[in-house]
Coordinates of C-alpha atoms in Angstrom, one line a residue:
M1038 CA 0.0 0.0 0.0
I1039 CA 1.3 3.4 -0.9
T1040 CA 1.5 6.2 1.6
A1041 CA 0.7 9.6 0.1
P1042 CA -1.1 12.8 1.0
Y1043 CA -4.8 13.0 0.8
G1044 CA -5.9 14.4 -2.6
S1045 CA -2.9 13.0 -4.4
W1046 CA -4.1 9.4 -4.7
Q1047 CA -4.3 7.9 -8.2
S1048 CA -7.7 6.6 -9.1
P1049 CA -9.2 4.6 -11.9
I1050 CA -12.3 6.8 -11.6
T1051 CA -11.3 9.5 -14.1
G1052 CA -13.2 12.5 -15.4
E1053 CA -13.6 10.6 -18.7
S1054 CA -14.9 7.5 -17.1
V1055 CA -17.4 9.5 -14.9
T1056 CA -18.7 11.1 -18.1
A1057 CA -18.9 7.8 -20.0
A1058 CA -21.0 6.4 -17.2
K1059 CA -23.4 9.3 -17.3
M1060 CA -26.2 7.5 -19.1
N1061 CA -29.4 9.0 -17.5
L1062 CA -32.5 6.9 -17.7
D1063 CA -35.9 8.6 -17.4
S1064 CA -39.5 8.9 -18.4
V1065 CA -40.7 5.3 -18.4
V1066 CA -43.9 4.6 -20.5
L1067 CA -45.6 1.2 -20.8
D1068 CA -47.5 0.2 -23.9
G1069 CA -48.9 -3.4 -23.8
V1070 CA -45.9 -5.7 -23.5
D1071 CA -43.4 -3.0 -24.6
T1072 CA -41.4 -0.8 -22.4
Y1073 CA -40.2 2.7 -23.4
W1074 CA -37.8 5.1 -21.7
L1075 CA -35.6 8.1 -22.4
E1076 CA -31.9 7.7 -22.4
S1077 CA -29.3 10.5 -22.5
R1078 CA -26.4 10.8 -25.0
P1079 CA -23.7 13.0 -23.4
Q1080 CA -21.4 12.3 -26.3
E1081 CA -24.1 13.7 -28.6
K1082 CA -24.4 17.0 -26.9
G1083 CA -26.7 15.6 -24.3
R1084 CA -29.4 14.4 -26.8
L1085 CA -32.3 12.5 -25.4
V1086 CA -33.6 9.5 -27.3
I1087 CA -36.6 7.1 -26.9
M1088 CA -35.6 3.5 -26.3
R1089 CA -37.9 0.5 -26.5
Q1090 CA -37.7 -3.1 -25.2
D1091 CA -40.4 -5.4 -26.7
G1092 CA -42.0 -8.3 -25.1
Q1093 CA -39.3 -10.7 -26.4
G1094 CA -36.5 -8.7 -24.7
H1095 CA -35.2 -7.0 -27.8
T1096 CA -34.0 -3.4 -27.2
S1097 CA -33.8 -0.8 -29.9
Q1098 CA -33.3 3.0 -30.2
I1099 CA -36.5 4.6 -31.6
T1100 CA -35.4 8.2 -32.0
P1101 CA -33.4 8.8 -35.2
E1102 CA -30.6 11.3 -35.7
G1103 CA -31.8 14.9 -35.9
F1104 CA -34.3 14.6 -33.1
N1105 CA -33.9 15.4 -29.4
V1106 CA -36.8 14.3 -27.2
R1107 CA -37.1 17.2 -24.8
N1108 CA -39.5 20.0 -23.9
R1109 CA -38.9 23.2 -22.1
V1110 CA -42.2 24.0 -20.3
H1111 CA -41.1 25.7 -17.0
E1112 CA -37.6 25.5 -18.6
Y1113 CA -37.1 22.1 -16.8
G1114 CA -39.5 20.1 -19.0
G1115 CA -40.6 16.5 -18.4
G1116 CA -43.5 14.5 -19.8
A1117 CA -42.1 15.0 -23.3
Y1118 CA -43.6 11.9 -25.0
T1119 CA -46.3 9.4 -24.8
V1120 CA -47.1 6.0 -26.6
R1121 CA -50.3 4.1 -27.3
D1122 CA -50.5 1.0 -29.5
G1123 CA -47.0 1.7 -30.8
E1124 CA -47.9 5.2 -32.0
I1125 CA -45.4 7.7 -30.4
Y1126 CA -46.0 11.5 -29.9
F1127 CA -42.9 13.4 -28.7
C1128 CA -41.6 17.0 -28.3
N1129 CA -38.5 17.9 -30.2
D1130 CA -36.1 20.2 -28.5
A1131 CA -35.0 22.4 -31.5
D1132 CA -38.5 23.7 -32.3
Q1133 CA -40.6 22.5 -29.3
C1134 CA -43.2 21.0 -31.6
I1135 CA -45.0 17.7 -31.1
Y1136 CA -44.2 15.0 -33.7
H1137 CA -45.9 11.8 -34.5
Q1138 CA -43.7 8.7 -35.0
S1139 CA -45.2 5.6 -36.6
G1140 CA -42.4 3.1 -37.3
T1141 CA -39.7 5.1 -38.9
N1142 CA -42.1 7.7 -40.3
I1143 CA -42.0 11.1 -38.4
R1144 CA -44.2 14.1 -39.1
L1145 CA -45.8 17.0 -37.2
A1146 CA -48.6 15.6 -35.0
S1147 CA -50.8 18.4 -36.4
P1148 CA -50.3 21.2 -38.9
A1149 CA -51.7 23.5 -36.2
L1150 CA -48.4 23.0 -34.4
K1151 CA -46.3 24.6 -37.1
P1152 CA -43.8 27.0 -35.4
N1153 CA -44.4 29.8 -38.0
G1154 CA -40.8 31.0 -37.9
K1155 CA -40.9 31.4 -34.1
P1156 CA -39.3 28.3 -32.7
Q1157 CA -39.8 27.4 -29.0
T1158 CA -42.5 30.0 -28.4
R1159 CA -45.1 27.3 -28.0
R1160 CA -44.3 24.5 -25.7
Y1161 CA -46.0 21.3 -24.6
A1162 CA -45.7 18.8 -21.6
D1163 CA -47.5 15.9 -20.0
L1164 CA -48.7 14.6 -23.3
L1165 CA -51.6 12.1 -23.2
I1166 CA -53.7 10.5 -25.9
D1167 CA -57.5 10.8 -25.7
P1168 CA -58.5 7.7 -27.9
H1169 CA -62.2 8.5 -27.4
R1170 CA -61.9 11.8 -29.3
R1171 CA -58.8 11.2 -31.4
R1172 CA -56.8 13.9 -29.9
L1173 CA -53.8 14.8 -27.7
I1174 CA -54.3 16.5 -24.3
C1175 CA -51.4 18.3 -22.8
V1176 CA -50.1 21.2 -20.7
Y1177 CA -49.5 24.2 -23.1
E1178 CA -47.1 27.1 -22.4
D1179 CA -47.3 30.1 -24.8
H1180 CA -44.3 32.6 -25.0
Q1181 CA -45.6 34.4 -28.1
A1182 CA -46.6 37.7 -26.4
R1183 CA -43.3 39.6 -26.2
G1184 CA -42.6 41.4 -23.0
L1185 CA -45.3 39.6 -21.1
E1186 CA -45.2 36.6 -18.9
A1187 CA -45.8 33.2 -20.6
S1188 CA -49.3 31.9 -20.3
N1189 CA -50.2 28.3 -19.3
A1190 CA -53.2 26.2 -20.0
I1191 CA -54.4 22.7 -20.8
A1192 CA -55.0 22.2 -24.5
S1193 CA -56.3 19.6 -26.9
I1194 CA -54.9 18.9 -30.4
S1195 CA -56.9 16.9 -32.9
L1196 CA -55.1 14.1 -34.7
D1197 CA -57.5 14.4 -37.7
D1198 CA -58.5 18.1 -38.1
P1199 CA -55.5 20.3 -38.9
E1200 CA -57.2 23.4 -37.6
D1201 CA -58.5 21.9 -34.3
F1202 CA -56.3 23.2 -31.5
K1203 CA -58.3 24.2 -28.4
I1204 CA -57.6 25.6 -25.0
I1205 CA -59.8 23.5 -22.8
V1206 CA -58.7 24.7 -19.3
A1207 CA -57.3 28.1 -18.5
G1208 CA -57.3 30.8 -15.9
A1209 CA -54.6 29.7 -13.5
D1210 CA -50.9 30.6 -13.6
F1211 CA -49.8 27.0 -13.9
Y1212 CA -51.1 23.5 -14.8
A1213 CA -49.8 20.0 -14.6
S1214 CA -50.7 16.3 -14.6
P1215 CA -53.9 16.1 -16.8
A1216 CA -55.3 12.6 -16.2
L1217 CA -58.0 11.1 -18.4
S1218 CA -60.4 8.5 -16.8
P1219 CA -60.3 5.1 -18.5
N1220 CA -63.9 5.5 -19.7
G1221 CA -63.1 8.8 -21.2
K1222 CA -65.8 10.6 -19.3
A1223 CA -63.7 12.8 -17.0
L1224 CA -60.5 14.8 -16.8
A1225 CA -58.5 15.6 -13.6
W1226 CA -55.7 18.1 -13.4
L1227 CA -53.6 20.1 -11.0
S1228 CA -53.3 23.9 -11.0
W1229 CA -51.7 26.6 -8.9
N1230 CA -51.1 30.3 -8.9
H1231 CA -48.3 32.8 -8.0
P1232 CA -46.6 33.0 -5.6
N1233 CA -47.0 29.3 -4.8
M1234 CA -44.7 26.6 -6.2
P1235 CA -46.4 23.2 -6.7
W1236 CA -45.0 21.9 -3.4
D1237 CA -46.5 24.9 -1.5
G1238 CA -50.1 24.5 -2.6
T1239 CA -52.0 23.2 -5.6
V1240 CA -55.6 22.2 -6.3
L1241 CA -56.8 19.0 -7.8
V1242 CA -59.9 19.5 -10.0
V1243 CA -62.0 17.1 -11.9
A1244 CA -64.6 17.8 -14.7
R1245 CA -66.7 15.7 -17.0
F1246 CA -66.7 16.0 -20.7
H1247 CA -69.6 17.2 -22.8
R1248 CA -70.3 15.4 -26.1
N1249 CA -68.4 18.1 -28.0
G1250 CA -65.2 17.5 -26.0
T1251 CA -65.5 20.6 -23.8
L1252 CA -65.6 20.3 -20.0
S1253 CA -68.4 20.9 -17.6
A1254 CA -68.1 22.9 -14.4
P1255 CA -65.0 21.7 -12.6
K1256 CA -65.2 20.4 -9.1
L1257 CA -62.5 20.8 -6.4
V1258 CA -61.3 17.4 -5.2
A1259 CA -58.4 18.4 -2.9
G1260 CA -55.7 21.0 -2.3
S1261 CA -55.5 24.6 -1.2
L1262 CA -52.9 27.4 -0.8
T1263 CA -51.3 25.3 1.9
E1264 CA -51.9 21.7 0.7
A1265 CA -49.8 20.3 -2.1
V1266 CA -51.3 17.5 -4.4
F1267 CA -49.2 15.2 -6.5
Q1268 CA -49.9 12.7 -9.3
P1269 CA -53.6 12.4 -9.8
Q1270 CA -54.3 9.1 -11.5
W1271 CA -57.4 7.0 -12.3
S1272 CA -57.7 3.4 -11.4
P1273 CA -59.0 0.9 -13.9
A1274 CA -62.4 1.2 -12.1
N1275 CA -62.4 5.0 -12.8
V1276 CA -61.7 5.9 -9.2
L1277 CA -59.4 9.0 -8.8
Y1278 CA -56.3 8.6 -6.6
F1279 CA -53.7 11.2 -5.6
V1280 CA -51.0 12.1 -3.1
S1281 CA -51.6 14.9 -0.6
D1282 CA -49.5 16.4 2.2
R1283 CA -52.5 17.7 4.2
T1284 CA -51.3 15.8 7.3
G1285 CA -47.7 17.1 6.9
W1286 CA -46.6 14.0 5.0
G1287 CA -47.3 13.2 1.3
N1288 CA -49.7 10.2 1.7
L1289 CA -52.0 8.4 -0.8
Y1290 CA -55.8 9.1 -1.0
A1291 CA -58.7 7.9 -3.1
W1292 CA -61.7 10.1 -4.0
K1293 CA -64.9 8.2 -3.5
D1294 CA -68.4 9.4 -3.1
G1295 CA -67.2 13.0 -3.1
E1296 CA -64.8 12.4 -0.2
A1297 CA -61.0 12.0 -0.1
R1298 CA -60.2 8.8 1.8
P1299 CA -56.7 8.2 3.2
L1300 CA -55.1 4.9 2.2
C1301 CA -52.1 4.8 4.3
K1302 CA -51.4 7.3 7.2
A1303 CA -47.6 7.2 7.8
A1304 CA -44.7 9.5 8.3
V1305 CA -43.3 8.8 4.9
E1306 CA -43.4 10.6 1.5
F1307 CA -45.1 9.2 -1.5
G1308 CA -44.8 12.6 -3.3
L1309 CA -42.0 14.5 -4.9
P1310 CA -41.4 18.2 -5.6
Q1311 CA -42.7 18.8 -9.1
W1312 CA -39.7 20.4 -10.7
V1313 CA -40.4 18.4 -13.8
F1314 CA -43.5 16.9 -15.4
G1315 CA -44.2 13.2 -15.7
Q1316 CA -43.1 11.9 -12.3
S1317 CA -44.8 8.8 -10.9
T1318 CA -44.5 7.0 -7.6
Y1319 CA -47.5 4.5 -7.8
G1320 CA -49.6 2.5 -10.2
F1321 CA -52.4 -0.1 -10.1
G1322 CA -52.2 -3.8 -9.7
Q1323 CA -55.4 -5.9 -9.9
D1324 CA -56.6 -5.2 -6.4
Y1325 CA -53.7 -3.2 -4.9
L1326 CA -51.3 -0.4 -5.5
V1327 CA -47.6 -0.8 -6.2
C1328 CA -46.0 2.3 -4.7
A1329 CA -42.6 3.9 -3.9
Y1330 CA -42.0 6.1 -0.8
T1331 CA -39.1 7.7 0.9
Q1332 CA -38.2 7.7 4.5
G1333 CA -35.1 9.2 6.1
G1334 CA -33.6 9.8 2.6
T1335 CA -34.0 6.2 1.4
W1336 CA -36.6 5.0 -1.1
H1337 CA -38.7 1.8 -0.6
L1338 CA -41.0 -0.2 -2.9
A1339 CA -44.2 -1.6 -1.4
R1340 CA -47.5 -3.2 -2.2
L1341 CA -50.4 -1.3 -0.7
D1342 CA -53.3 -3.6 0.0
L1343 CA -56.4 -1.5 0.9
L1344 CA -57.2 -3.9 3.7
N1345 CA -53.8 -4.9 5.0
G1346 CA -51.7 -1.8 4.4
L1347 CA -48.2 -1.5 3.2
V1348 CA -46.1 -4.7 2.6
E1349 CA -42.5 -4.0 1.9
I1350 CA -41.0 -5.5 -1.3
D1351 CA -37.4 -6.9 -1.2
L1352 CA -35.4 -4.8 -3.7
S1353 CA -32.3 -7.1 -3.8
V1354 CA -31.7 -8.2 -7.4
T1355 CA -29.1 -10.7 -6.3
P1356 CA -28.0 -11.6 -2.8
E1357 CA -24.5 -10.2 -3.3
L1358 CA -25.7 -6.7 -4.2
E1359 CA -27.1 -4.0 -2.0
P1360 CA -30.9 -3.5 -2.3
Y1361 CA -31.9 -0.5 -4.3
T1362 CA -32.3 2.7 -2.2
E1363 CA -33.5 5.0 -5.0
V1364 CA -36.7 4.3 -6.9
S1365 CA -38.4 6.6 -9.5
Q1366 CA -40.6 6.6 -12.6
L1367 CA -42.7 3.7 -11.3
R1368 CA -45.3 2.5 -13.9
V1369 CA -47.7 -0.4 -13.7
M1370 CA -49.6 -2.2 -16.5
G1371 CA -51.1 -5.6 -16.3
D1372 CA -48.9 -8.1 -14.6
R1373 CA -45.8 -6.0 -14.4
A1374 CA -44.4 -2.9 -12.8
V1375 CA -41.3 -1.1 -14.3
F1376 CA -39.2 1.5 -12.5
I1377 CA -35.8 3.1 -12.4
A1378 CA -33.7 2.1 -9.4
A1379 CA -30.2 2.5 -8.0
S1380 CA -28.2 1.7 -4.9
P1381 CA -24.9 3.0 -3.4
T1382 CA -23.0 0.3 -5.4
Q1383 CA -25.1 0.0 -8.5
N1384 CA -25.7 2.5 -11.4
S1385 CA -29.3 3.4 -12.3
A1386 CA -31.1 0.5 -13.9
L1387 CA -34.4 0.0 -15.6
V1388 CA -36.1 -2.8 -13.6
E1389 CA -39.2 -4.9 -14.2
M1390 CA -41.1 -6.6 -11.5
T1391 CA -43.6 -9.3 -12.1
L1392 CA -46.9 -9.1 -10.3
P1393 CA -48.0 -10.2 -7.9
A1394 CA -44.9 -12.4 -7.2
G1395 CA -42.5 -9.5 -7.0
Q1396 CA -39.7 -11.1 -9.0
L1397 CA -37.2 -8.5 -10.3
K1398 CA -35.4 -8.4 -13.7
V1399 CA -33.1 -5.8 -15.0
L1400 CA -34.1 -4.6 -18.5
K1401 CA -31.3 -2.1 -19.0
A1402 CA -28.3 -1.0 -16.8
Q1403 CA -25.1 0.8 -17.2
P1404 CA -22.4 -1.7 -16.3
L1405 CA -20.2 -0.8 -13.4
T1406 CA -16.6 -0.7 -14.8
V1407 CA -15.0 0.2 -11.5
D1408 CA -13.8 -2.3 -8.9
R1409 CA -16.1 -2.0 -5.9
A1410 CA -13.1 -1.8 -3.6
Y1411 CA -12.8 1.9 -4.8
L1412 CA -16.3 2.8 -3.8
S1413 CA -16.9 4.8 -0.7
Q1414 CA -20.0 3.7 1.2
P1415 CA -22.4 6.5 2.3
Q1416 CA -23.0 6.9 6.0
T1417 CA -26.3 8.6 7.0
I1418 CA -25.6 11.3 9.6
A1419 CA -27.9 13.4 11.6
F1420 CA -26.1 16.4 13.1
P1421 CA -27.1 19.3 15.4
T1422 CA -27.6 22.8 13.9
P1423 CA -26.6 26.0 15.8
D1424 CA -30.2 26.8 16.7
G1425 CA -30.9 23.4 18.3
Q1426 CA -32.5 21.5 15.4
I1427 CA -31.3 18.4 13.5
A1428 CA -30.3 18.2 9.8
Y1429 CA -29.2 15.3 7.7
A1430 CA -26.6 14.3 5.2
F1431 CA -24.8 11.4 3.5
Y1432 CA -21.1 11.3 4.4
Y1433 CA -18.6 9.5 2.2
P1434 CA -15.1 8.8 3.7
P1435 CA -12.0 8.7 1.5
Q1436 CA -11.6 5.2 0.0
N1437 CA -8.8 3.8 -2.2
P1438 CA -7.5 0.2 -1.6
N1439 CA -4.0 1.2 -2.9
Y1440 CA -3.3 4.1 -0.6
Q1441 CA -3.1 5.2 3.0
P1442 CA -2.6 8.7 4.2
I1443 CA 0.5 10.2 5.8
P1444 CA 0.1 9.5 9.5
G1445 CA -1.3 12.3 11.6
T1446 CA -3.0 14.0 8.7
L1447 CA -6.7 14.5 8.0
P1448 CA -8.5 14.5 4.7
P1449 CA -9.8 17.6 2.9
L1450 CA -13.6 17.7 2.9
L1451 CA -16.0 18.8 0.1
V1452 CA -19.4 19.9 1.3
K1453 CA -22.1 19.5 -1.4
S1454 CA -25.2 21.7 -1.3
H1455 CA -27.9 20.4 -3.6
G1456 CA -30.0 22.5 -5.9
G1457 CA -33.6 23.4 -5.7
P1458 CA -33.5 24.3 -2.8
T1459 CA -36.8 22.3 -2.5
S1460 CA -35.2 19.1 -3.6
A1461 CA -33.0 16.4 -2.0
T1462 CA -29.9 14.4 -2.5
S1463 CA -29.8 10.6 -2.2
S1464 CA -27.4 7.8 -1.5
Q1465 CA -27.5 6.3 -5.0
L1466 CA -24.1 5.5 -6.7
S1467 CA -22.5 8.6 -8.2
L1468 CA -19.1 8.2 -9.8
K1469 CA -18.9 11.9 -9.6
V1470 CA -18.8 11.6 -5.8
Q1471 CA -16.4 8.6 -6.0
Y1472 CA -14.1 10.7 -8.2
W1473 CA -13.4 12.7 -5.1
T1474 CA -13.3 10.0 -2.4
S1475 CA -11.0 7.7 -4.4
R1476 CA -8.5 10.6 -4.5
G1477 CA -8.5 11.1 -0.8
F1478 CA -11.3 13.6 -0.2
G1479 CA -14.1 13.3 2.3
Y1480 CA -17.5 14.2 0.8
V1481 CA -20.7 15.2 2.6
D1482 CA -23.9 15.6 0.6
V1483 CA -26.2 17.7 2.8
N1484 CA -30.0 17.5 3.0
Y1485 CA -30.2 20.8 4.8
R1486 CA -33.5 22.0 6.3
G1487 CA -35.8 22.8 3.4
S1488 CA -35.0 19.6 1.6
S1489 CA -37.9 17.4 0.6
G1490 CA -38.5 13.8 1.8
Y1491 CA -38.5 14.5 5.5
G1492 CA -42.0 15.9 5.8
R1493 CA -43.6 19.3 5.2
A1494 CA -42.5 20.7 8.5
Y1495 CA -38.8 20.0 7.8
Q1496 CA -39.2 21.5 4.3
E1497 CA -40.9 24.6 5.5
Q1498 CA -38.1 25.5 8.0
L1499 CA -36.5 27.2 5.0
T1500 CA -39.4 29.6 4.6
G1501 CA -38.0 33.2 4.8
Q1502 CA -34.6 31.7 5.6
W1503 CA -33.0 30.9 2.3
G1504 CA -29.4 31.9 2.4
V1505 CA -29.4 31.5 6.2
I1506 CA -30.3 28.1 7.5
D1507 CA -29.2 26.2 4.4
V1508 CA -25.8 27.8 4.8
S1509 CA -25.9 27.2 8.5
D1510 CA -26.6 23.5 8.0
C1511 CA -23.8 23.1 5.5
I1512 CA -21.4 24.7 7.9
A1513 CA -22.7 22.6 10.7
A1514 CA -22.1 19.4 8.7
A1515 CA -18.5 20.5 8.1
K1516 CA -17.9 21.3 11.7
Y1517 CA -19.6 18.1 12.9
L1518 CA -17.1 16.0 10.7
V1519 CA -14.2 18.2 11.9
A1520 CA -15.2 17.5 15.5
K1521 CA -15.3 13.8 14.8
G1522 CA -11.7 13.9 13.5
L1523 CA -12.9 13.1 9.9
A1524 CA -11.8 16.4 8.1
D1525 CA -9.0 18.9 8.1
P1526 CA -10.4 22.2 9.3
Q1527 CA -7.9 24.0 7.1
K1528 CA -9.0 22.2 3.9
L1529 CA -12.7 22.6 3.7
A1530 CA -14.4 23.3 0.4
I1531 CA -18.1 23.9 -0.5
S1532 CA -19.7 23.3 -3.9
G1533 CA -23.2 23.5 -5.4
G1534 CA -25.2 24.1 -8.5
S1535 CA -28.1 26.6 -9.1
A1536 CA -29.7 27.1 -5.6
G1537 CA -26.8 25.1 -4.2
G1538 CA -24.5 27.6 -5.9
Y1539 CA -26.3 30.4 -4.0
T1540 CA -25.8 28.5 -0.7
T1541 CA -22.1 28.1 -1.6
L1542 CA -21.6 31.8 -2.4
C1543 CA -23.4 32.9 0.8
A1544 CA -21.2 30.5 2.8
L1545 CA -18.0 31.9 1.2
T1546 CA -19.0 35.5 1.5
F1547 CA -20.7 35.7 4.9
H1548 CA -18.7 33.2 6.9
R1549 CA -15.1 32.2 7.4
V1550 CA -15.2 28.4 7.6
F1551 CA -14.3 27.2 4.1
Q1552 CA -11.0 27.8 2.3
A1553 CA -12.3 27.2 -1.3
G1554 CA -15.5 26.8 -3.2
A1555 CA -17.1 26.2 -6.5
S1556 CA -20.3 27.7 -7.9
H1557 CA -22.0 25.9 -10.8
Y1558 CA -24.5 28.3 -12.4
G1559 CA -25.1 29.8 -9.0
I1560 CA -26.8 33.0 -7.8
G1561 CA -24.9 35.9 -6.4
D1562 CA -27.6 38.6 -6.8
L1563 CA -31.2 37.8 -5.7
E1564 CA -32.6 41.0 -7.2
A1565 CA -31.0 40.2 -10.6
L1566 CA -32.5 36.7 -10.3
L1567 CA -36.0 38.3 -9.9
R1568 CA -35.5 40.5 -12.9
D1569 CA -34.1 37.8 -15.2
T1570 CA -35.5 34.4 -14.3
H1571 CA -38.4 32.5 -16.0
K1572 CA -42.1 32.5 -15.0
F1573 CA -42.1 29.2 -13.1
E1574 CA -39.7 30.5 -10.4
S1575 CA -40.4 34.2 -10.7
R1576 CA -42.2 34.3 -7.4
Y1577 CA -40.4 31.5 -5.7
L1578 CA -38.4 33.9 -3.5
D1579 CA -41.6 35.4 -2.0
K1580 CA -41.6 32.4 0.3
L1581 CA -37.9 31.6 0.4
V1582 CA -36.7 35.1 1.1
A1583 CA -39.4 37.9 1.5
V1584 CA -42.0 39.7 -0.6
Y1585 CA -40.4 42.0 -3.1
P1586 CA -40.1 45.0 -3.4
A1587 CA -41.7 45.7 0.0
Q1588 CA -38.8 43.9 1.7
S1589 CA -36.0 44.6 -0.8
E1590 CA -33.6 45.3 2.0
V1591 CA -33.7 41.5 2.8
Y1592 CA -32.7 40.8 -0.8
K1593 CA -29.8 43.2 -0.7
A1594 CA -28.6 41.8 2.7
R1595 CA -28.6 38.2 1.4
S1596 CA -26.9 38.9 -2.0
P1597 CA -23.2 38.1 -1.9
I1598 CA -22.6 40.5 -4.8
N1599 CA -23.4 43.4 -2.5
F1600 CA -20.5 42.6 -0.1
P1601 CA -17.3 42.6 -2.1
E1602 CA -15.4 43.6 1.1
N1603 CA -16.3 40.2 2.5
M1604 CA -15.0 38.3 -0.5
A1605 CA -11.7 36.6 0.4
C1606 CA -12.2 33.0 -0.4
P1607 CA -10.8 31.4 -3.7
T1608 CA -13.7 30.4 -5.9
I1609 CA -14.2 28.8 -9.3
F1610 CA -17.3 29.4 -11.4
F1611 CA -18.9 27.2 -14.1
Q1612 CA -21.7 28.6 -16.2
G1613 CA -23.7 27.7 -19.3
L1614 CA -24.0 30.6 -21.6
E1615 CA -27.5 29.6 -22.8
D1616 CA -28.9 29.4 -19.2
Q1617 CA -32.4 31.0 -19.0
V1618 CA -32.9 30.1 -15.3
V1619 CA -29.7 31.7 -13.8
L1620 CA -28.3 34.0 -16.4
P1621 CA -24.5 34.2 -17.0
N1622 CA -24.4 37.8 -15.7
Q1623 CA -24.7 36.3 -12.2
A1624 CA -21.4 34.4 -12.5
E1625 CA -19.7 37.2 -14.4
A1626 CA -20.5 39.8 -11.7
M1627 CA -19.2 37.6 -8.9
V1628 CA -16.0 36.8 -10.9
Q1629 CA -15.3 40.5 -11.5
A1630 CA -15.9 41.3 -7.8
L1631 CA -13.4 38.7 -6.7
A1632 CA -10.8 39.7 -9.4
D1633 CA -11.1 43.3 -8.3
R1634 CA -10.0 42.2 -4.8
L1635 CA -7.2 40.1 -6.2
V1636 CA -8.8 36.9 -4.7
P1637 CA -7.9 33.7 -6.6
V1638 CA -10.8 33.1 -9.0
A1639 CA -11.5 31.1 -12.1
Y1640 CA -14.3 31.3 -14.6
V1641 CA -15.2 28.5 -17.0
P1642 CA -18.1 29.4 -19.4
F1643 CA -19.7 26.7 -21.6
A1644 CA -21.2 27.7 -25.0
G1645 CA -24.3 25.7 -25.9
E1646 CA -25.0 24.7 -22.3
Q1647 CA -28.2 25.6 -20.4
H1648 CA -29.1 25.2 -16.7
G1649 CA -27.1 22.1 -15.9
F1650 CA -24.5 20.6 -18.2
R1651 CA -25.4 17.9 -20.7
Q1652 CA -22.4 17.6 -23.0
A1653 CA -19.7 15.0 -22.1
A1654 CA -16.7 17.2 -22.7
N1655 CA -18.1 20.0 -20.6
M1656 CA -19.1 17.8 -17.7
Q1657 CA -15.6 16.3 -17.7
R1658 CA -14.0 19.7 -17.8
A1659 CA -16.1 21.0 -14.9
L1660 CA -15.3 18.0 -12.7
E1661 CA -11.5 18.0 -13.5
G1662 CA -11.3 21.8 -13.3
E1663 CA -12.9 21.9 -9.8
F1664 CA -10.5 19.3 -8.6
Y1665 CA -7.4 21.0 -10.0
F1666 CA -8.6 24.3 -8.5
Y1667 CA -8.7 22.8 -5.0
S1668 CA -5.3 21.2 -5.5
R1669 CA -3.8 24.6 -6.1
I1670 CA -5.5 26.1 -3.0
F1671 CA -4.9 23.1 -0.7
G1672 CA -1.3 22.5 -1.9
F1673 CA -1.4 18.9 -3.0
L1674 CA -0.1 17.5 -6.3
P1675 CA -2.9 15.6 -8.2
A1676 CA -1.9 12.2 -9.4

């Protein structure tokens, strides 16, 4: 075994291998015996393609060259395609139009969708096929009125009449999750208004169809300004189900006889923050639900019998592997359920489960090319905060079977602040994390107060406190590990993207705990964010920070850009130049402020990248660039 300084250890987990393993699986759709999903292509500038596995187990790529299956409703997209009887309807990224694919033939789903020389001004999400009326129903976002906020609605698009494009539901600021009853008689949907985000408060509404395809007077099923509803879905018997957090936890309900009836009262979360469209955590078996829930940061799969309650399903694929701890995109049809799953030692996989037996079969997985001896195992930690609360994180110690540290030394620590901030990190295998730990870094992934998955009360602790308690919790995680003798207090770094970038910049500006940091498309000026950001998040800060402009002084006080005299910490910035969520001017202003004070600073802009990096070369450069930056600050020689 080689004795060498932390940070200098040679690792087989390279930036290139991390990028090569970055095959995201998403958006599962079941159609008879066929399974469809989206798969990313980082080597093709992050293109997303539809894949299919038929009933005989043959897998093929459906989307040809020249198409990228992605929509930009709310800028984050989701719900970008649907399939019925082999007929595919999908959104194409370049023009945001819906296309119909039958075999290898692809055409516009309707002439009414022609972009008319204004690409991406009309956008579509949560596509569903209404076979009773030969049309598509979808969420519609219109950006055609210049200088005005985009408008959102639910629309129908005829598959036969080229002129038949109708707005069928309108009036709210936002819509999501249109759900058609199996008998075609009713439509349910979610809506919400500024300043709420969908996890703050939504309403679930149902209406019946008239013969001409219009809707009757809508009826409120659930939800309010302070109750968030997730994933309305009809059972095969035309009963409406949904997830509501009315008790403080996102639990399942059925709407019967005009009443919402709880199916499982438990301190667990069946819901998710709706950053993207098309998420799913449950589906219908013959006389039960197959469902996924999270508890304490770990996901579980269960069978929910309406008489006997939850029955846990064993998520071990083989005895020698860890059970899956992350489950998403759960879909159920007939005698099978399909979902995406991962564990601390397994890459994301597309998994099929036979019903009711519960036998698991992997349909598609990215092979693990790294010896498991190099993998650091996450440790769930709960640590005290300065104000007497408890926060959570996953801690990964340094791990490399070929190296040992110089005696008497402690490892550098990288603190990760996730984005959102209403989101959460997980313990699923990330070679990006292992890149650091296999080189001799400790790594702590913080689920600070405000994170989802721990109940509404935990999530709402961030109300009015963004830039304060998220920062405090990240600092507390670092100090907790220092006190345990697991980190060098002189070699602490913090990193985050988007909202996590804001937390990072606040920590580096307003505190003297970290010696280096990295902001990936982060926020330095809250007032500039309000001026420049998109509709979906334009009022997000009303709750996270304060009402603007009445309390503009709070925005000024929490914006790092306003305190150049406090900027003394070396920082590296990574920024997509086509980012419409956090504009490049945020990073550029912070870089200039640090440079003016002669603080070590680096800026790495990426042409062609948006909010989050999708191109392989750029993802690799960002990872390796951040590591190299820390090596210069902390004084170790990278292998």
